[in-house]
Amino acid sequence: MTTGFERDRDDFARGARAIVVLPDQGNASRDADARLAETAGLAMAIGVEVVEKIAFRVRAPKPATLIGSGQVEQLAAQVRMEEAGLVVFDAALTPVQQRNLETALEAKVIDRTGLILEIFGERAATAEGRLQVELAHLDYQSGRLVRSWTHLERQRGGFGFLGGPGETQIEADRRLIRDRMARLRKELGQVSRTRGLHRDRRQRAPWPVIALVGYTNAGKSTLFNRLTGADVMAEDLLFATLDPTLRQISLPGIDKAILSDTVGFVSDLPTQLVAAFKATLEEVVSADLLIHVRDIAHPDSEAQRADVEAVLSEIGVSDTTPRFEAWNKIDLLGGDSREGALAEAERRDDVVAISAMSGEGVDDLIRQVAAKLTASHRRFTITLDAADGAGAAWLHQHGEVLSQQVEGDSAIYDVRMAARDHERFETRRV
């Protein structure tokens, strides 16, 4: 079945000239210019050329077009002058509003949800990612058949039938979409179960899991690469990373930990995507520690922090899950701004100011993360047979050996480790 999404993507030429529109209703927590810049960045992330950014003050949203008729005329004139083939609205549009605006502007119109889905559709690299994105697209398009599925437009017409014969085709296509979505959910359910088995194995190991979370383009993948020596795609680009990546790292006092790089969040993240990516984000839900990577040089850094926390709450992350903030891009701050951020980070025990690009502060981050993970560790005195090399290796691998001494045929170890690891060690000796 060829979906409306697939036909839309054919129309969505890279390099298209686009105008970004912000219907400003005066209730946003962000500055209008910053919001426009972010949406323009989202558009440019898929190769669209943004030729103009416009903010319209909207006192009362119009059911037919969202913005007022005079604003529609002004926008249409701008579209003609700039020879734009695409208009991106930084808002959610109903199917009716989208269709009416396309007719009035004589250009393709997409809303914020459609734009983000377009980016995810282009970036998904793994089979799982493609399944998740397709499910989200089908969910989004299912209510927009009349607008997006152009082959149906030709079939609508009156022959005395209620709504015309095209209605039968629309209903058939809706059933096909529902069936396809059911199959996708079943496949993603299997992915989720497989991930659960992998998590169970890790928890039995058990190695602590550290998840990097944060707003898109905050620098998570750059930090991930620096901590692990990996080569995950890391560019100054919104949604550079979609598929989760896990690597093992060593920390002071912890022989092995699992570090997870996750998809970046964004304000007004489409609910379809949050639902579709739950299987991926379960790594975050089950993590022992969250490192919230923030772009501290961004003017809306605080609002971005609130957006990330909102998404974490939506996907079921417990408020009790330990969190740690890495204030990234400190190298982009200068003067009083830099000194203020460094002083604030110094005062707090849950913040480290870093530059993932230059490495500034990363060693301090590693030490503090290790300290947080080992805060519940206790000190144990363990006596082994002096010839028990395997037992000694186990203690070094799973704890921090503070001292050791040999007395006759025995070796006495002073070890700091988690209580569950001590229990596992004692069990293995029974």
Coordinates of C-alpha atoms in Angstrom, one line a residue:
M1 CA 0.0 0.0 0.0
T2 CA 1.3 3.4 -0.9
T3 CA 0.6 5.8 1.9
G4 CA -0.2 9.5 1.8
F5 CA 3.1 10.0 3.7
E6 CA 5.0 8.4 0.9
R7 CA 3.3 10.5 -1.7
D8 CA 4.0 13.6 0.4
R9 CA 7.7 12.8 0.6
D10 CA 7.9 12.7 -3.2
D11 CA 6.6 16.3 -3.2
F12 CA 9.0 17.3 -0.4
A13 CA 12.0 18.2 -2.6
R14 CA 15.3 19.0 -0.8
G15 CA 16.3 22.6 -1.4
A16 CA 12.7 23.8 -1.6
R17 CA 12.3 27.5 -0.7
A18 CA 10.3 27.8 2.5
I19 CA 8.7 30.4 4.7
V20 CA 8.5 29.7 8.5
V21 CA 5.4 31.1 10.2
L22 CA 4.9 31.5 14.0
P23 CA 1.2 32.1 15.0
D24 CA 2.1 33.8 18.3
Q25 CA -0.8 33.5 20.7
G26 CA 1.1 35.2 23.5
N27 CA 1.1 32.2 25.8
A28 CA 4.4 30.6 24.9
S29 CA 7.3 30.4 27.4
R30 CA 9.8 31.1 24.7
D31 CA 10.9 34.2 22.9
A32 CA 9.3 34.5 19.4
D33 CA 12.6 35.0 17.7
A34 CA 14.1 31.9 19.4
R35 CA 11.0 29.8 18.5
L36 CA 11.3 30.9 14.8
A37 CA 15.0 30.2 14.8
E38 CA 14.3 26.7 16.1
T39 CA 11.7 25.9 13.6
A40 CA 13.9 27.2 10.8
G41 CA 16.6 24.9 12.1
L42 CA 14.2 22.0 12.0
A43 CA 13.4 22.8 8.4
M44 CA 17.0 23.2 7.4
A45 CA 17.8 19.8 9.0
I46 CA 16.0 18.2 6.0
G47 CA 17.6 20.4 3.4
V48 CA 14.9 23.0 3.1
E49 CA 16.1 26.6 2.2
V50 CA 14.3 29.0 4.7
V51 CA 14.0 32.3 2.8
E52 CA 11.8 34.2 5.4
K53 CA 10.6 33.9 9.0
I54 CA 7.4 35.7 10.0
A55 CA 5.6 35.9 13.4
F56 CA 1.9 36.8 13.3
R57 CA 0.1 37.9 16.5
V58 CA -3.0 35.7 16.8
R59 CA -5.6 36.9 19.4
A60 CA -8.3 34.4 18.5
P61 CA -7.4 31.4 16.3
K62 CA -9.6 31.1 13.3
P63 CA -11.2 27.6 12.8
A64 CA -10.7 27.8 9.0
T65 CA -7.1 29.1 8.7
L66 CA -5.8 29.6 12.3
I67 CA -4.5 33.1 11.3
G68 CA -6.7 36.0 10.2
S69 CA -7.8 36.6 6.6
G70 CA -5.7 39.7 6.4
Q71 CA -2.7 37.8 7.6
V72 CA -3.4 35.0 5.1
E73 CA -3.4 37.6 2.3
Q74 CA -0.1 39.1 3.6
L75 CA 1.4 35.7 3.8
A76 CA 0.2 34.8 0.2
A77 CA 1.9 38.0 -1.1
Q78 CA 5.1 37.0 0.7
V79 CA 5.0 33.5 -0.8
R80 CA 4.6 34.9 -4.3
M81 CA 7.4 37.4 -3.8
E82 CA 9.9 34.8 -2.4
E83 CA 8.7 32.2 -4.9
A84 CA 8.3 29.8 -1.9
G85 CA 6.9 26.3 -2.5
L86 CA 6.6 25.4 1.2
V87 CA 5.1 27.1 4.2
V88 CA 6.0 25.7 7.6
F89 CA 3.7 26.6 10.5
D90 CA 5.2 26.4 14.0
A91 CA 1.8 25.3 15.4
A92 CA -0.6 22.3 15.1
L93 CA -2.9 22.6 12.2
T94 CA -6.2 20.8 11.7
P95 CA -6.7 19.0 8.3
V96 CA -9.2 21.7 7.4
Q97 CA -6.8 24.5 8.2
Q98 CA -4.0 22.8 6.3
R99 CA -6.2 22.4 3.2
N100 CA -7.6 25.9 3.3
L101 CA -4.1 27.5 3.7
E102 CA -2.7 25.4 0.8
T103 CA -5.6 26.7 -1.4
A104 CA -5.1 30.3 -0.3
L105 CA -1.3 30.3 -0.5
E106 CA -0.9 28.1 -3.5
A107 CA 1.9 26.3 -1.7
K108 CA 2.5 23.2 0.3
V109 CA 1.7 23.7 4.0
I110 CA 2.9 21.6 6.9
D111 CA 2.7 22.1 10.6
R112 CA 5.2 21.5 13.4
T113 CA 4.2 17.9 13.9
G114 CA 4.4 17.1 10.1
L115 CA 7.9 18.7 10.0
I116 CA 9.3 16.7 12.9
L117 CA 7.8 13.5 11.5
E118 CA 9.5 14.3 8.2
I119 CA 12.9 14.6 9.9
F120 CA 12.4 11.4 11.8
G121 CA 11.3 9.6 8.6
E122 CA 14.5 10.8 6.8
R123 CA 16.9 10.0 9.7
A124 CA 15.7 6.6 10.9
A125 CA 18.5 4.2 10.1
T126 CA 17.6 0.9 11.8
A127 CA 14.7 -1.4 11.1
E128 CA 13.3 -0.6 14.6
G129 CA 13.5 3.2 13.9
R130 CA 11.8 2.9 10.6
L131 CA 9.0 0.9 12.2
Q132 CA 8.5 3.5 14.9
V133 CA 8.5 6.4 12.4
E134 CA 6.1 4.6 10.1
L135 CA 3.7 4.0 12.9
A136 CA 3.8 7.6 14.0
H137 CA 3.2 8.8 10.4
L138 CA 0.3 6.5 9.9
D139 CA -1.3 7.7 13.2
Y140 CA -0.8 11.3 12.1
Q141 CA -2.1 10.8 8.5
S142 CA -5.1 8.7 9.4
G143 CA -7.1 11.8 10.2
R144 CA -5.9 13.6 7.1
L145 CA -6.9 11.3 4.3
V146 CA -9.1 13.9 2.6
R147 CA -6.1 16.3 2.3
S148 CA -3.1 14.1 1.8
W149 CA -4.4 11.2 -0.3
T150 CA -4.8 13.1 -3.6
H151 CA -6.1 10.0 -5.4
L152 CA -9.3 10.2 -3.4
E153 CA -10.0 13.8 -4.3
R154 CA -10.9 12.8 -7.8
Q155 CA -13.4 10.2 -6.6
R156 CA -15.5 12.5 -4.5
G157 CA -18.6 13.7 -6.3
G158 CA -22.4 13.6 -6.0
F159 CA -24.5 10.9 -7.7
G160 CA -27.2 11.1 -5.2
F161 CA -25.0 9.1 -2.7
L162 CA -24.3 10.6 0.7
G163 CA -20.7 12.0 0.3
G164 CA -20.2 10.4 -3.1
P165 CA -18.5 7.0 -4.0
G166 CA -15.1 8.3 -2.8
E167 CA -16.3 7.8 0.8
T168 CA -16.1 4.0 0.2
Q169 CA -12.5 4.2 -0.9
I170 CA -11.6 6.4 2.1
E171 CA -13.1 3.9 4.5
A172 CA -11.3 1.1 2.8
D173 CA -8.0 3.0 3.1
R174 CA -8.7 3.8 6.7
R175 CA -9.1 0.0 7.3
L176 CA -5.8 -0.6 5.6
I177 CA -4.1 2.0 7.8
R178 CA -5.6 0.4 10.9
D179 CA -4.5 -3.0 9.9
R180 CA -1.0 -1.8 9.1
M181 CA -0.7 0.1 12.4
A182 CA -1.8 -3.1 14.3
R183 CA 0.9 -5.1 12.6
L184 CA 3.5 -2.4 13.4
R185 CA 2.5 -2.3 17.0
K186 CA 2.8 -6.1 17.2
E187 CA 6.3 -5.9 15.7
L188 CA 7.3 -3.1 18.1
G189 CA 5.9 -5.1 21.0
Q190 CA 8.3 -7.9 20.0
V191 CA 11.2 -5.4 20.0
S192 CA 10.1 -4.1 23.4
R193 CA 10.1 -7.7 24.8
T194 CA 13.6 -8.3 23.3
R195 CA 14.9 -5.1 24.9
G196 CA 13.4 -6.2 28.2
L197 CA 15.3 -9.5 28.0
H198 CA 18.5 -7.7 27.3
R199 CA 17.8 -5.3 30.3
D200 CA 17.1 -8.3 32.5
R201 CA 20.5 -9.8 31.6
R202 CA 22.2 -6.5 32.3
Q203 CA 20.5 -6.2 35.7
R204 CA 21.5 -9.7 36.7
A205 CA 25.1 -8.8 35.7
P206 CA 24.5 -6.2 37.2
W207 CA 26.0 -3.1 35.6
P208 CA 24.7 0.4 36.2
V209 CA 23.0 2.0 33.2
I210 CA 23.5 5.7 32.6
A211 CA 21.3 7.4 30.0
L212 CA 22.1 10.7 28.3
V213 CA 19.0 12.8 27.8
G214 CA 18.4 16.3 26.7
Y215 CA 17.0 18.7 24.2
T216 CA 17.9 18.0 20.6
N217 CA 21.3 19.5 19.6
A218 CA 22.4 19.9 23.2
G219 CA 25.5 17.9 22.6
K220 CA 24.6 14.4 23.9
S221 CA 26.3 12.5 21.0
T222 CA 29.4 14.6 21.2
L223 CA 29.7 13.8 24.9
F224 CA 28.8 10.2 24.3
N225 CA 31.7 9.9 21.8
R226 CA 34.1 11.6 24.2
L227 CA 33.2 9.3 27.1
T228 CA 33.2 6.1 25.0
G229 CA 35.5 6.7 22.1
A230 CA 32.6 5.8 19.8
D231 CA 31.8 7.4 16.5
V232 CA 28.1 8.2 16.8
M233 CA 26.9 10.8 14.4
A234 CA 27.4 14.2 16.1
E235 CA 26.7 17.4 14.1
D236 CA 25.5 20.9 14.8
L237 CA 22.1 19.7 13.6
L238 CA 18.7 19.1 15.1
F239 CA 17.9 15.4 15.6
A240 CA 21.3 14.3 14.4
T241 CA 20.8 11.0 16.4
L242 CA 17.6 9.0 16.4
D243 CA 18.5 5.4 17.1
P244 CA 19.8 4.6 20.6
T245 CA 23.4 3.5 21.1
L246 CA 24.8 1.6 24.1
R247 CA 28.5 1.3 25.0
Q248 CA 30.3 0.1 28.1
I249 CA 32.6 2.5 30.0
S250 CA 34.7 2.3 33.1
L251 CA 34.3 4.8 36.0
P252 CA 36.3 5.2 39.2
G253 CA 35.3 2.4 41.5
I254 CA 33.1 0.9 38.8
D255 CA 34.7 -1.6 36.4
K256 CA 31.9 -1.5 33.9
A257 CA 28.8 0.7 33.3
I258 CA 26.5 1.0 30.3
L259 CA 26.1 4.4 28.7
S260 CA 23.1 5.0 26.5
D261 CA 22.7 7.8 23.9
T262 CA 19.1 8.6 23.2
V263 CA 17.0 10.6 20.8
G264 CA 16.9 14.3 21.6
F265 CA 13.7 15.9 22.8
V266 CA 12.0 19.0 21.6
S267 CA 9.2 21.3 22.7
D268 CA 5.8 20.1 21.5
L269 CA 7.2 16.7 20.6
P270 CA 4.4 15.0 18.7
T271 CA 2.4 12.6 20.8
Q272 CA 2.5 10.1 18.0
L273 CA 6.3 10.0 18.2
V274 CA 6.3 9.7 22.0
A275 CA 4.0 6.7 21.7
A276 CA 5.9 5.1 18.9
F277 CA 9.4 5.5 20.5
K278 CA 8.4 4.1 23.8
A279 CA 10.3 0.9 23.1
T280 CA 13.5 2.9 22.5
L281 CA 12.9 5.2 25.5
E282 CA 12.4 2.3 27.9
E283 CA 16.2 2.4 28.3
V284 CA 15.7 5.8 29.9
V285 CA 12.9 4.6 32.1
S286 CA 15.0 1.8 33.6
A287 CA 18.3 3.7 33.9
D288 CA 20.1 3.9 37.2
L289 CA 21.2 7.5 36.5
L290 CA 20.1 10.2 34.0
I291 CA 22.7 12.7 32.8
H292 CA 20.6 15.7 31.5
V293 CA 22.8 17.4 28.9
R294 CA 21.9 21.0 28.6
D295 CA 23.0 23.6 26.1
I296 CA 23.8 26.2 28.7
A297 CA 24.7 28.8 26.0
H298 CA 21.2 28.7 24.5
P299 CA 19.0 31.6 25.4
D300 CA 16.1 29.2 26.1
S301 CA 18.1 26.7 28.1
E302 CA 15.8 26.9 31.1
A303 CA 12.7 26.4 28.9
Q304 CA 14.4 23.5 27.2
R305 CA 15.1 21.9 30.6
A306 CA 11.4 22.1 31.4
D307 CA 10.5 20.5 28.1
V308 CA 12.8 17.6 28.7
E309 CA 11.5 17.0 32.2
A310 CA 7.9 17.1 30.8
V311 CA 8.8 14.4 28.2
L312 CA 10.5 12.3 30.9
S313 CA 7.4 12.4 33.0
E314 CA 5.3 11.5 30.0
I315 CA 7.2 8.4 29.2
G316 CA 7.1 7.2 32.8
V317 CA 10.5 8.1 34.3
S318 CA 10.2 8.2 38.1
D319 CA 10.9 11.4 40.0
T320 CA 13.1 9.4 42.3
T321 CA 15.5 8.3 39.4
P322 CA 18.8 10.1 40.2
R323 CA 19.6 13.0 37.8
F324 CA 22.7 14.9 37.0
E325 CA 22.9 18.0 34.8
A326 CA 25.9 18.5 32.5
W327 CA 25.9 22.2 31.5
N328 CA 27.4 21.8 28.0
K329 CA 28.9 24.3 25.6
I330 CA 30.4 26.3 28.4
D331 CA 33.1 27.2 25.8
L332 CA 30.5 29.3 23.9
L333 CA 30.0 31.6 26.9
G334 CA 32.2 34.5 27.7
G335 CA 32.7 37.2 30.4
D336 CA 30.2 37.4 33.2
S337 CA 27.9 34.8 31.6
R338 CA 30.6 32.2 31.8
E339 CA 31.8 33.1 35.3
G340 CA 28.2 33.1 36.5
A341 CA 27.5 29.6 35.1
L342 CA 30.7 28.2 36.5
A343 CA 30.0 29.7 39.9
E344 CA 26.4 28.3 40.0
A345 CA 27.7 24.8 38.9
E346 CA 30.3 24.9 41.6
R347 CA 27.6 25.6 44.3
R348 CA 25.5 22.7 43.3
D349 CA 26.2 19.0 43.8
D350 CA 24.1 17.9 40.8
V351 CA 25.7 20.0 38.1
V352 CA 29.0 20.1 36.2
A353 CA 29.8 22.7 33.6
I354 CA 31.5 21.1 30.6
S355 CA 32.4 21.4 27.0
A356 CA 31.9 18.1 25.3
M357 CA 33.7 19.5 22.2
S358 CA 36.9 20.6 24.0
G359 CA 36.8 18.2 26.9
E360 CA 36.7 21.0 29.6
G361 CA 35.1 19.7 32.8
V362 CA 34.5 16.1 31.4
D363 CA 37.0 14.5 33.9
D364 CA 35.1 16.2 36.8
L365 CA 31.8 15.0 35.3
I366 CA 33.2 11.4 35.3
R367 CA 34.3 11.7 38.9
Q368 CA 31.0 13.1 40.1
V369 CA 28.9 10.5 38.2
A370 CA 31.0 7.7 39.7
A371 CA 30.5 9.2 43.2
K372 CA 26.7 9.4 42.6
L373 CA 26.6 5.8 41.5
T374 CA 28.7 4.5 44.4
A375 CA 27.1 6.7 47.1
S376 CA 25.2 3.7 48.4
H377 CA 28.3 1.5 48.4
R378 CA 29.5 0.1 51.8
R379 CA 32.8 -1.0 53.0
F380 CA 33.3 -4.8 53.5
T381 CA 36.3 -6.9 54.8
I382 CA 36.5 -10.1 52.8
T383 CA 38.9 -13.0 53.5
L384 CA 39.9 -15.3 50.6
D385 CA 42.3 -18.2 50.1
A386 CA 45.5 -16.6 48.9
A387 CA 45.4 -18.8 45.9
D388 CA 41.9 -17.7 44.9
G389 CA 42.8 -15.6 41.9
A390 CA 39.3 -15.7 40.4
G391 CA 37.8 -14.3 43.6
A392 CA 40.3 -11.6 43.8
A393 CA 39.7 -10.6 40.2
W394 CA 35.9 -10.6 40.9
L395 CA 36.4 -8.1 43.8
H396 CA 38.6 -5.8 41.6
Q397 CA 36.0 -6.0 38.8
H398 CA 32.9 -5.3 40.9
G399 CA 34.2 -3.0 43.7
E400 CA 36.9 -0.7 44.7
V401 CA 39.7 -2.5 46.6
L402 CA 40.9 -0.1 49.2
S403 CA 43.6 -2.4 50.7
Q404 CA 44.8 -6.0 50.8
Q405 CA 47.2 -8.0 52.9
V406 CA 48.3 -11.6 53.1
E407 CA 48.3 -13.5 56.4
G408 CA 49.6 -17.0 55.9
D409 CA 47.3 -18.8 53.4
S410 CA 44.7 -16.1 53.5
A411 CA 44.3 -12.8 51.7
I412 CA 42.3 -10.0 53.4
Y413 CA 40.6 -7.4 51.2
D414 CA 39.1 -4.1 52.3
V415 CA 36.5 -3.4 49.6
R416 CA 33.9 -0.8 48.9
M417 CA 31.0 -2.1 46.8
A418 CA 27.2 -2.2 46.5
A419 CA 25.4 -4.3 49.0
R420 CA 23.8 -6.4 46.2
D421 CA 27.3 -7.1 44.7
H422 CA 28.5 -8.3 48.1
E423 CA 25.5 -10.5 48.4
R424 CA 26.2 -12.0 45.0
F425 CA 29.8 -12.6 45.9
E426 CA 28.9 -14.4 49.1
T427 CA 26.4 -16.5 47.1
R428 CA 29.0 -17.5 44.6
R429 CA 31.2 -18.8 47.5
V430 CA 28.4 -21.0 49.0

